[in-house]
Amino acid sequence: VKDDLESFLVEKGMYPLAIKSVPGNRILIVDDDAVVRESTSEILSRYKYETETAGDGFEAGVKVAQFKPDLVILDLIMPRMGGFEACRYLKKDPTTSGIKILVLTGFDTGEYRERIMAAGADGFLGKPVEPAILIRHLEELLGRKEEKPKKLKGKRKGLSL
């Protein structure tokens, strides 16, 4: 019964109610593409992550203060404040410098990878990425054991970000 209730909450997008407060569980997804934000959040909810989203680096700064994530998934090229500036800002501030940053970008170039890693990012993935690869990187950065995903009935399968 507990698993059925938890699956229902996850399926209906009520996943924060289905998640016990676990350290290393909170992820902020920062991307200017709403489809990427929603798809990533859906995938992570199946792995019992609590997520919040932001559409650019400026909004991410506000959400970091409110949501207090353990990890930020960060796009690089966004309006108002891009990922390079947001990463430098988060890593420079002593209150947020411990937050892990995983870059997820469609601009997978050696130059961008080098620049963002120098700015303090903890990991880098190019889009599109298979969910299993994303989860593996998150688990490594957060020091978590990989969990089996909750099945979402009637949801799309084979999703790539």
mmCIF file with all atom_site columns, C-alpha atoms in Angstrom:
data_model
loop_
_atom_site.group_PDB
_atom_site.id
_atom_site.type_symbol
_atom_site.label_atom_id
_atom_site.label_alt_id
_atom_site.label_comp_id
_atom_site.label_asym_id
_atom_site.label_entity_id
_atom_site.label_seq_id
_atom_site.pdbx_PDB_ins_code
_atom_site.Cartn_x
_atom_site.Cartn_y
_atom_site.Cartn_z
_atom_site.occupancy
_atom_site.B_iso_or_equiv
_atom_site.pdbx_formal_charge
_atom_site.auth_seq_id
_atom_site.auth_comp_id
_atom_site.auth_asym_id
_atom_site.auth_atom_id
_atom_site.pdbx_PDB_model_num
ATOM 1   C CA . VAL A 1 1   ? 0.000  0.000  0.000   1.00 0.00 ? 1   VAL A CA 1
ATOM 2   C CA . LYS A 1 2   ? 2.833  2.391  0.884   1.00 0.00 ? 2   LYS A CA 1
ATOM 3   C CA . ASP A 1 3   ? 4.522  1.769  -2.482  1.00 0.00 ? 3   ASP A CA 1
ATOM 4   C CA . ASP A 1 4   ? 1.209  2.300  -4.299  1.00 0.00 ? 4   ASP A CA 1
ATOM 5   C CA . LEU A 1 5   ? 0.660  5.618  -2.521  1.00 0.00 ? 5   LEU A CA 1
ATOM 6   C CA . GLU A 1 6   ? 4.225  6.700  -3.227  1.00 0.00 ? 6   GLU A CA 1
ATOM 7   C CA . SER A 1 7   ? 3.893  5.725  -6.915  1.00 0.00 ? 7   SER A CA 1
ATOM 8   C CA . PHE A 1 8   ? 0.626  7.644  -7.141  1.00 0.00 ? 8   PHE A CA 1
ATOM 9   C CA . LEU A 1 9   ? 2.193  10.775 -5.631  1.00 0.00 ? 9   LEU A CA 1
ATOM 10  C CA . VAL A 1 10  ? 5.161  10.558 -7.997  1.00 0.00 ? 10  VAL A CA 1
ATOM 11  C CA . GLU A 1 11  ? 2.894  9.955  -11.003 1.00 0.00 ? 11  GLU A CA 1
ATOM 12  C CA . LYS A 1 12  ? 0.697  12.964 -10.143 1.00 0.00 ? 12  LYS A CA 1
ATOM 13  C CA . GLY A 1 13  ? 3.689  15.296 -9.746  1.00 0.00 ? 13  GLY A CA 1
ATOM 14  C CA . MET A 1 14  ? 3.294  15.386 -5.980  1.00 0.00 ? 14  MET A CA 1
ATOM 15  C CA . TYR A 1 15  ? 6.692  13.766 -5.468  1.00 0.00 ? 15  TYR A CA 1
ATOM 16  C CA . PRO A 1 16  ? 7.955  16.047 -2.671  1.00 0.00 ? 16  PRO A CA 1
ATOM 17  C CA . LEU A 1 17  ? 5.216  14.541 -0.494  1.00 0.00 ? 17  LEU A CA 1
ATOM 18  C CA . ALA A 1 18  ? 6.503  11.065 -1.340  1.00 0.00 ? 18  ALA A CA 1
ATOM 19  C CA . ILE A 1 19  ? 10.103 11.789 -0.395  1.00 0.00 ? 19  ILE A CA 1
ATOM 20  C CA . LYS A 1 20  ? 11.522 11.429 3.057   1.00 0.00 ? 20  LYS A CA 1
ATOM 21  C CA . SER A 1 21  ? 13.929 14.184 4.020   1.00 0.00 ? 21  SER A CA 1
ATOM 22  C CA . VAL A 1 22  ? 17.218 12.665 2.915   1.00 0.00 ? 22  VAL A CA 1
ATOM 23  C CA . PRO A 1 23  ? 20.508 14.544 2.761   1.00 0.00 ? 23  PRO A CA 1
ATOM 24  C CA . GLY A 1 24  ? 21.711 14.877 -0.828  1.00 0.00 ? 24  GLY A CA 1
ATOM 25  C CA . ASN A 1 25  ? 18.155 14.709 -2.150  1.00 0.00 ? 25  ASN A CA 1
ATOM 26  C CA . ARG A 1 26  ? 17.463 18.276 -3.336  1.00 0.00 ? 26  ARG A CA 1
ATOM 27  C CA . ILE A 1 27  ? 18.292 19.253 -6.917  1.00 0.00 ? 27  ILE A CA 1
ATOM 28  C CA . LEU A 1 28  ? 17.745 22.593 -8.632  1.00 0.00 ? 28  LEU A CA 1
ATOM 29  C CA . ILE A 1 29  ? 17.362 22.304 -12.426 1.00 0.00 ? 29  ILE A CA 1
ATOM 30  C CA . VAL A 1 30  ? 18.390 25.497 -14.250 1.00 0.00 ? 30  VAL A CA 1
ATOM 31  C CA . ASP A 1 31  ? 17.628 25.653 -17.971 1.00 0.00 ? 31  ASP A CA 1
ATOM 32  C CA . ASP A 1 32  ? 15.891 28.164 -20.226 1.00 0.00 ? 32  ASP A CA 1
ATOM 33  C CA . ASP A 1 33  ? 14.067 25.333 -22.018 1.00 0.00 ? 33  ASP A CA 1
ATOM 34  C CA . ALA A 1 34  ? 10.864 24.446 -20.130 1.00 0.00 ? 34  ALA A CA 1
ATOM 35  C CA . VAL A 1 35  ? 10.716 20.985 -21.742 1.00 0.00 ? 35  VAL A CA 1
ATOM 36  C CA . VAL A 1 36  ? 14.205 20.158 -20.436 1.00 0.00 ? 36  VAL A CA 1
ATOM 37  C CA . ARG A 1 37  ? 13.274 21.410 -16.957 1.00 0.00 ? 37  ARG A CA 1
ATOM 38  C CA . GLU A 1 38  ? 10.052 19.372 -16.852 1.00 0.00 ? 38  GLU A CA 1
ATOM 39  C CA . SER A 1 39  ? 11.561 16.211 -18.355 1.00 0.00 ? 39  SER A CA 1
ATOM 40  C CA . THR A 1 40  ? 14.552 16.308 -16.023 1.00 0.00 ? 40  THR A CA 1
ATOM 41  C CA . SER A 1 41  ? 12.317 16.886 -13.013 1.00 0.00 ? 41  SER A CA 1
ATOM 42  C CA . GLU A 1 42  ? 10.096 13.960 -14.039 1.00 0.00 ? 42  GLU A CA 1
ATOM 43  C CA . ILE A 1 43  ? 13.089 11.637 -14.387 1.00 0.00 ? 43  ILE A CA 1
ATOM 44  C CA . LEU A 1 44  ? 14.619 12.693 -11.081 1.00 0.00 ? 44  LEU A CA 1
ATOM 45  C CA . SER A 1 45  ? 11.331 12.278 -9.226  1.00 0.00 ? 45  SER A CA 1
ATOM 46  C CA . ARG A 1 46  ? 11.350 8.603  -10.215 1.00 0.00 ? 46  ARG A CA 1
ATOM 47  C CA . TYR A 1 47  ? 14.645 8.317  -8.326  1.00 0.00 ? 47  TYR A CA 1
ATOM 48  C CA . LYS A 1 48  ? 13.154 10.043 -5.273  1.00 0.00 ? 48  LYS A CA 1
ATOM 49  C CA . TYR A 1 49  ? 14.908 13.367 -5.768  1.00 0.00 ? 49  TYR A CA 1
ATOM 50  C CA . GLU A 1 50  ? 13.123 16.527 -4.693  1.00 0.00 ? 50  GLU A CA 1
ATOM 51  C CA . THR A 1 51  ? 13.449 19.083 -7.478  1.00 0.00 ? 51  THR A CA 1
ATOM 52  C CA . GLU A 1 52  ? 12.889 22.754 -8.092  1.00 0.00 ? 52  GLU A CA 1
ATOM 53  C CA . THR A 1 53  ? 13.414 24.585 -11.380 1.00 0.00 ? 53  THR A CA 1
ATOM 54  C CA . ALA A 1 54  ? 14.671 27.942 -12.628 1.00 0.00 ? 54  ALA A CA 1
ATOM 55  C CA . GLY A 1 55  ? 14.736 29.441 -16.130 1.00 0.00 ? 55  GLY A CA 1
ATOM 56  C CA . ASP A 1 56  ? 18.049 31.301 -15.876 1.00 0.00 ? 56  ASP A CA 1
ATOM 57  C CA . GLY A 1 57  ? 20.979 32.010 -13.570 1.00 0.00 ? 57  GLY A CA 1
ATOM 58  C CA . PHE A 1 58  ? 19.324 35.011 -11.949 1.00 0.00 ? 58  PHE A CA 1
ATOM 59  C CA . GLU A 1 59  ? 16.245 33.003 -10.967 1.00 0.00 ? 59  GLU A CA 1
ATOM 60  C CA . ALA A 1 60  ? 18.576 30.211 -9.820  1.00 0.00 ? 60  ALA A CA 1
ATOM 61  C CA . GLY A 1 61  ? 20.177 32.570 -7.296  1.00 0.00 ? 61  GLY A CA 1
ATOM 62  C CA . VAL A 1 62  ? 16.767 33.257 -5.768  1.00 0.00 ? 62  VAL A CA 1
ATOM 63  C CA . LYS A 1 63  ? 15.809 29.555 -5.768  1.00 0.00 ? 63  LYS A CA 1
ATOM 64  C CA . VAL A 1 64  ? 19.127 28.504 -4.193  1.00 0.00 ? 64  VAL A CA 1
ATOM 65  C CA . ALA A 1 65  ? 18.415 30.800 -1.234  1.00 0.00 ? 65  ALA A CA 1
ATOM 66  C CA . GLN A 1 66  ? 14.874 29.423 -0.813  1.00 0.00 ? 66  GLN A CA 1
ATOM 67  C CA . PHE A 1 67  ? 15.239 25.758 -1.778  1.00 0.00 ? 67  PHE A CA 1
ATOM 68  C CA . LYS A 1 68  ? 18.783 25.113 -0.494  1.00 0.00 ? 68  LYS A CA 1
ATOM 69  C CA . PRO A 1 69  ? 19.696 22.414 -3.041  1.00 0.00 ? 69  PRO A CA 1
ATOM 70  C CA . ASP A 1 70  ? 22.448 19.851 -2.611  1.00 0.00 ? 70  ASP A CA 1
ATOM 71  C CA . LEU A 1 71  ? 23.174 19.974 -6.342  1.00 0.00 ? 71  LEU A CA 1
ATOM 72  C CA . VAL A 1 72  ? 22.414 22.291 -9.263  1.00 0.00 ? 72  VAL A CA 1
ATOM 73  C CA . ILE A 1 73  ? 21.990 21.008 -12.816 1.00 0.00 ? 73  ILE A CA 1
ATOM 74  C CA . LEU A 1 74  ? 23.046 24.040 -14.827 1.00 0.00 ? 74  LEU A CA 1
ATOM 75  C CA . ASP A 1 75  ? 22.688 24.958 -18.492 1.00 0.00 ? 75  ASP A CA 1
ATOM 76  C CA . LEU A 1 76  ? 25.334 27.321 -19.859 1.00 0.00 ? 76  LEU A CA 1
ATOM 77  C CA . ILE A 1 77  ? 23.645 29.579 -22.399 1.00 0.00 ? 77  ILE A CA 1
ATOM 78  C CA . MET A 1 78  ? 20.553 31.297 -20.944 1.00 0.00 ? 78  MET A CA 1
ATOM 79  C CA . PRO A 1 79  ? 19.024 34.784 -20.945 1.00 0.00 ? 79  PRO A CA 1
ATOM 80  C CA . ARG A 1 80  ? 19.681 37.382 -18.204 1.00 0.00 ? 80  ARG A CA 1
ATOM 81  C CA . MET A 1 81  ? 22.377 35.382 -16.392 1.00 0.00 ? 81  MET A CA 1
ATOM 82  C CA . GLY A 1 82  ? 24.036 32.386 -18.015 1.00 0.00 ? 82  GLY A CA 1
ATOM 83  C CA . GLY A 1 83  ? 25.599 29.338 -16.447 1.00 0.00 ? 83  GLY A CA 1
ATOM 84  C CA . PHE A 1 84  ? 29.172 30.642 -16.382 1.00 0.00 ? 84  PHE A CA 1
ATOM 85  C CA . GLU A 1 85  ? 28.244 33.649 -14.261 1.00 0.00 ? 85  GLU A CA 1
ATOM 86  C CA . ALA A 1 86  ? 25.831 31.659 -12.063 1.00 0.00 ? 86  ALA A CA 1
ATOM 87  C CA . CYS A 1 87  ? 28.494 29.015 -11.380 1.00 0.00 ? 87  CYS A CA 1
ATOM 88  C CA . ARG A 1 88  ? 31.104 31.619 -10.420 1.00 0.00 ? 88  ARG A CA 1
ATOM 89  C CA . TYR A 1 89  ? 28.577 33.341 -8.164  1.00 0.00 ? 89  TYR A CA 1
ATOM 90  C CA . LEU A 1 90  ? 27.594 30.130 -6.352  1.00 0.00 ? 90  LEU A CA 1
ATOM 91  C CA . LYS A 1 91  ? 31.162 28.901 -5.885  1.00 0.00 ? 91  LYS A CA 1
ATOM 92  C CA . LYS A 1 92  ? 32.427 32.306 -4.692  1.00 0.00 ? 92  LYS A CA 1
ATOM 93  C CA . ASP A 1 93  ? 29.819 32.663 -1.929  1.00 0.00 ? 93  ASP A CA 1
ATOM 94  C CA . PRO A 1 94  ? 30.833 30.734 1.234   1.00 0.00 ? 94  PRO A CA 1
ATOM 95  C CA . THR A 1 95  ? 27.186 29.888 1.976   1.00 0.00 ? 95  THR A CA 1
ATOM 96  C CA . THR A 1 96  ? 26.713 28.168 -1.419  1.00 0.00 ? 96  THR A CA 1
ATOM 97  C CA . SER A 1 97  ? 30.223 27.055 -2.353  1.00 0.00 ? 97  SER A CA 1
ATOM 98  C CA . GLY A 1 98  ? 29.564 23.501 -1.152  1.00 0.00 ? 98  GLY A CA 1
ATOM 99  C CA . ILE A 1 99  ? 26.666 22.977 -3.557  1.00 0.00 ? 99  ILE A CA 1
ATOM 100 C CA . LYS A 1 100 ? 27.642 20.554 -6.321  1.00 0.00 ? 100 LYS A CA 1
ATOM 101 C CA . ILE A 1 101 ? 27.185 21.838 -9.866  1.00 0.00 ? 101 ILE A CA 1
ATOM 102 C CA . LEU A 1 102 ? 26.605 19.514 -12.810 1.00 0.00 ? 102 LEU A CA 1
ATOM 103 C CA . VAL A 1 103 ? 26.558 21.302 -16.156 1.00 0.00 ? 103 VAL A CA 1
ATOM 104 C CA . LEU A 1 104 ? 24.122 19.927 -18.726 1.00 0.00 ? 104 LEU A CA 1
ATOM 105 C CA . THR A 1 105 ? 24.471 21.794 -22.010 1.00 0.00 ? 105 THR A CA 1
ATOM 106 C CA . GLY A 1 106 ? 23.873 21.533 -25.730 1.00 0.00 ? 106 GLY A CA 1
ATOM 107 C CA . PHE A 1 107 ? 27.155 23.403 -26.245 1.00 0.00 ? 107 PHE A CA 1
ATOM 108 C CA . ASP A 1 108 ? 29.493 20.498 -25.555 1.00 0.00 ? 108 ASP A CA 1
ATOM 109 C CA . THR A 1 109 ? 32.821 21.996 -26.628 1.00 0.00 ? 109 THR A CA 1
ATOM 110 C CA . GLY A 1 110 ? 36.264 21.636 -25.116 1.00 0.00 ? 110 GLY A CA 1
ATOM 111 C CA . GLU A 1 111 ? 36.465 25.390 -24.605 1.00 0.00 ? 111 GLU A CA 1
ATOM 112 C CA . TYR A 1 112 ? 33.169 25.588 -22.700 1.00 0.00 ? 112 TYR A CA 1
ATOM 113 C CA . ARG A 1 113 ? 34.029 22.502 -20.657 1.00 0.00 ? 113 ARG A CA 1
ATOM 114 C CA . GLU A 1 114 ? 37.389 23.992 -19.667 1.00 0.00 ? 114 GLU A CA 1
ATOM 115 C CA . ARG A 1 115 ? 35.878 27.403 -18.827 1.00 0.00 ? 115 ARG A CA 1
ATOM 116 C CA . ILE A 1 116 ? 33.048 26.070 -16.669 1.00 0.00 ? 116 ILE A CA 1
ATOM 117 C CA . MET A 1 117 ? 35.246 23.587 -14.822 1.00 0.00 ? 117 MET A CA 1
ATOM 118 C CA . ALA A 1 118 ? 37.677 26.458 -14.081 1.00 0.00 ? 118 ALA A CA 1
ATOM 119 C CA . ALA A 1 119 ? 34.683 28.423 -12.747 1.00 0.00 ? 119 ALA A CA 1
ATOM 120 C CA . GLY A 1 120 ? 34.070 25.653 -10.200 1.00 0.00 ? 120 GLY A CA 1
ATOM 121 C CA . ALA A 1 121 ? 31.654 23.187 -11.789 1.00 0.00 ? 121 ALA A CA 1
ATOM 122 C CA . ASP A 1 122 ? 31.912 19.645 -10.450 1.00 0.00 ? 122 ASP A CA 1
ATOM 123 C CA . GLY A 1 123 ? 30.793 17.818 -13.592 1.00 0.00 ? 123 GLY A CA 1
ATOM 124 C CA . PHE A 1 124 ? 29.915 18.333 -17.243 1.00 0.00 ? 124 PHE A CA 1
ATOM 125 C CA . LEU A 1 125 ? 27.531 16.494 -19.578 1.00 0.00 ? 125 LEU A CA 1
ATOM 126 C CA . GLY A 1 126 ? 26.491 17.323 -23.130 1.00 0.00 ? 126 GLY A CA 1
ATOM 127 C CA . LYS A 1 127 ? 22.896 17.170 -24.349 1.00 0.00 ? 127 LYS A CA 1
ATOM 128 C CA . PRO A 1 128 ? 21.290 14.945 -25.319 1.00 0.00 ? 128 PRO A CA 1
ATOM 129 C CA . VAL A 1 129 ? 22.046 12.613 -22.422 1.00 0.00 ? 129 VAL A CA 1
ATOM 130 C CA . GLU A 1 130 ? 20.462 9.323  -21.520 1.00 0.00 ? 130 GLU A CA 1
ATOM 131 C CA . PRO A 1 131 ? 18.719 9.391  -18.125 1.00 0.00 ? 131 PRO A CA 1
ATOM 132 C CA . ALA A 1 132 ? 20.865 6.505  -16.816 1.00 0.00 ? 132 ALA A CA 1
ATOM 133 C CA . ILE A 1 133 ? 24.037 8.496  -17.502 1.00 0.00 ? 133 ILE A CA 1
ATOM 134 C CA . LEU A 1 134 ? 22.602 11.593 -15.818 1.00 0.00 ? 134 LEU A CA 1
ATOM 135 C CA . ILE A 1 135 ? 21.562 9.584  -12.752 1.00 0.00 ? 135 ILE A CA 1
ATOM 136 C CA . ARG A 1 136 ? 24.991 7.917  -12.537 1.00 0.00 ? 136 ARG A CA 1
ATOM 137 C CA . HIS A 1 137 ? 26.715 11.326 -12.529 1.00 0.00 ? 137 HIS A CA 1
ATOM 138 C CA . LEU A 1 138 ? 24.317 12.674 -9.897  1.00 0.00 ? 138 LEU A CA 1
ATOM 139 C CA . GLU A 1 139 ? 24.819 9.643  -7.683  1.00 0.00 ? 139 GLU A CA 1
ATOM 140 C CA . GLU A 1 140 ? 28.611 10.007 -7.937  1.00 0.00 ? 140 GLU A CA 1
ATOM 141 C CA . LEU A 1 141 ? 28.580 13.732 -7.165  1.00 0.00 ? 141 LEU A CA 1
ATOM 142 C CA . LEU A 1 142 ? 26.199 13.298 -4.229  1.00 0.00 ? 142 LEU A CA 1
ATOM 143 C CA . GLY A 1 143 ? 27.784 10.101 -2.915  1.00 0.00 ? 143 GLY A CA 1
ATOM 144 C CA . ARG A 1 144 ? 24.494 8.199  -3.080  1.00 0.00 ? 144 ARG A CA 1
ATOM 145 C CA . LYS A 1 145 ? 23.858 4.594  -3.946  1.00 0.00 ? 145 LYS A CA 1
ATOM 146 C CA . GLU A 1 146 ? 21.900 4.294  -7.170  1.00 0.00 ? 146 GLU A CA 1
ATOM 147 C CA . GLU A 1 147 ? 18.248 3.582  -6.485  1.00 0.00 ? 147 GLU A CA 1
ATOM 148 C CA . LYS A 1 148 ? 15.762 1.849  -8.692  1.00 0.00 ? 148 LYS A CA 1
ATOM 149 C CA . PRO A 1 149 ? 13.347 4.308  -10.300 1.00 0.00 ? 149 PRO A CA 1
ATOM 150 C CA . LYS A 1 150 ? 9.663  4.413  -9.458  1.00 0.00 ? 150 LYS A CA 1
ATOM 151 C CA . LYS A 1 151 ? 7.626  3.333  -12.474 1.00 0.00 ? 151 LYS A CA 1
ATOM 152 C CA . LEU A 1 152 ? 5.346  5.954  -13.933 1.00 0.00 ? 152 LEU A CA 1
ATOM 153 C CA . LYS A 1 153 ? 2.294  4.361  -15.490 1.00 0.00 ? 153 LYS A CA 1
ATOM 154 C CA . GLY A 1 154 ? 1.352  5.780  -18.854 1.00 0.00 ? 154 GLY A CA 1
ATOM 155 C CA . LYS A 1 155 ? 4.403  8.013  -19.086 1.00 0.00 ? 155 LYS A CA 1
ATOM 156 C CA . ARG A 1 156 ? 6.784  8.137  -22.012 1.00 0.00 ? 156 ARG A CA 1
ATOM 157 C CA . LYS A 1 157 ? 9.744  5.769  -22.018 1.00 0.00 ? 157 LYS A CA 1
ATOM 158 C CA . GLY A 1 158 ? 13.154 6.085  -23.608 1.00 0.00 ? 158 GLY A CA 1
ATOM 159 C CA . LEU A 1 159 ? 13.345 9.793  -22.764 1.00 0.00 ? 159 LEU A CA 1
ATOM 160 C CA . SER A 1 160 ? 16.542 11.634 -23.628 1.00 0.00 ? 160 SER A CA 1
ATOM 161 C CA . LEU A 1 161 ? 17.370 15.099 -22.436 1.00 0.00 ? 161 LEU A CA 1
#
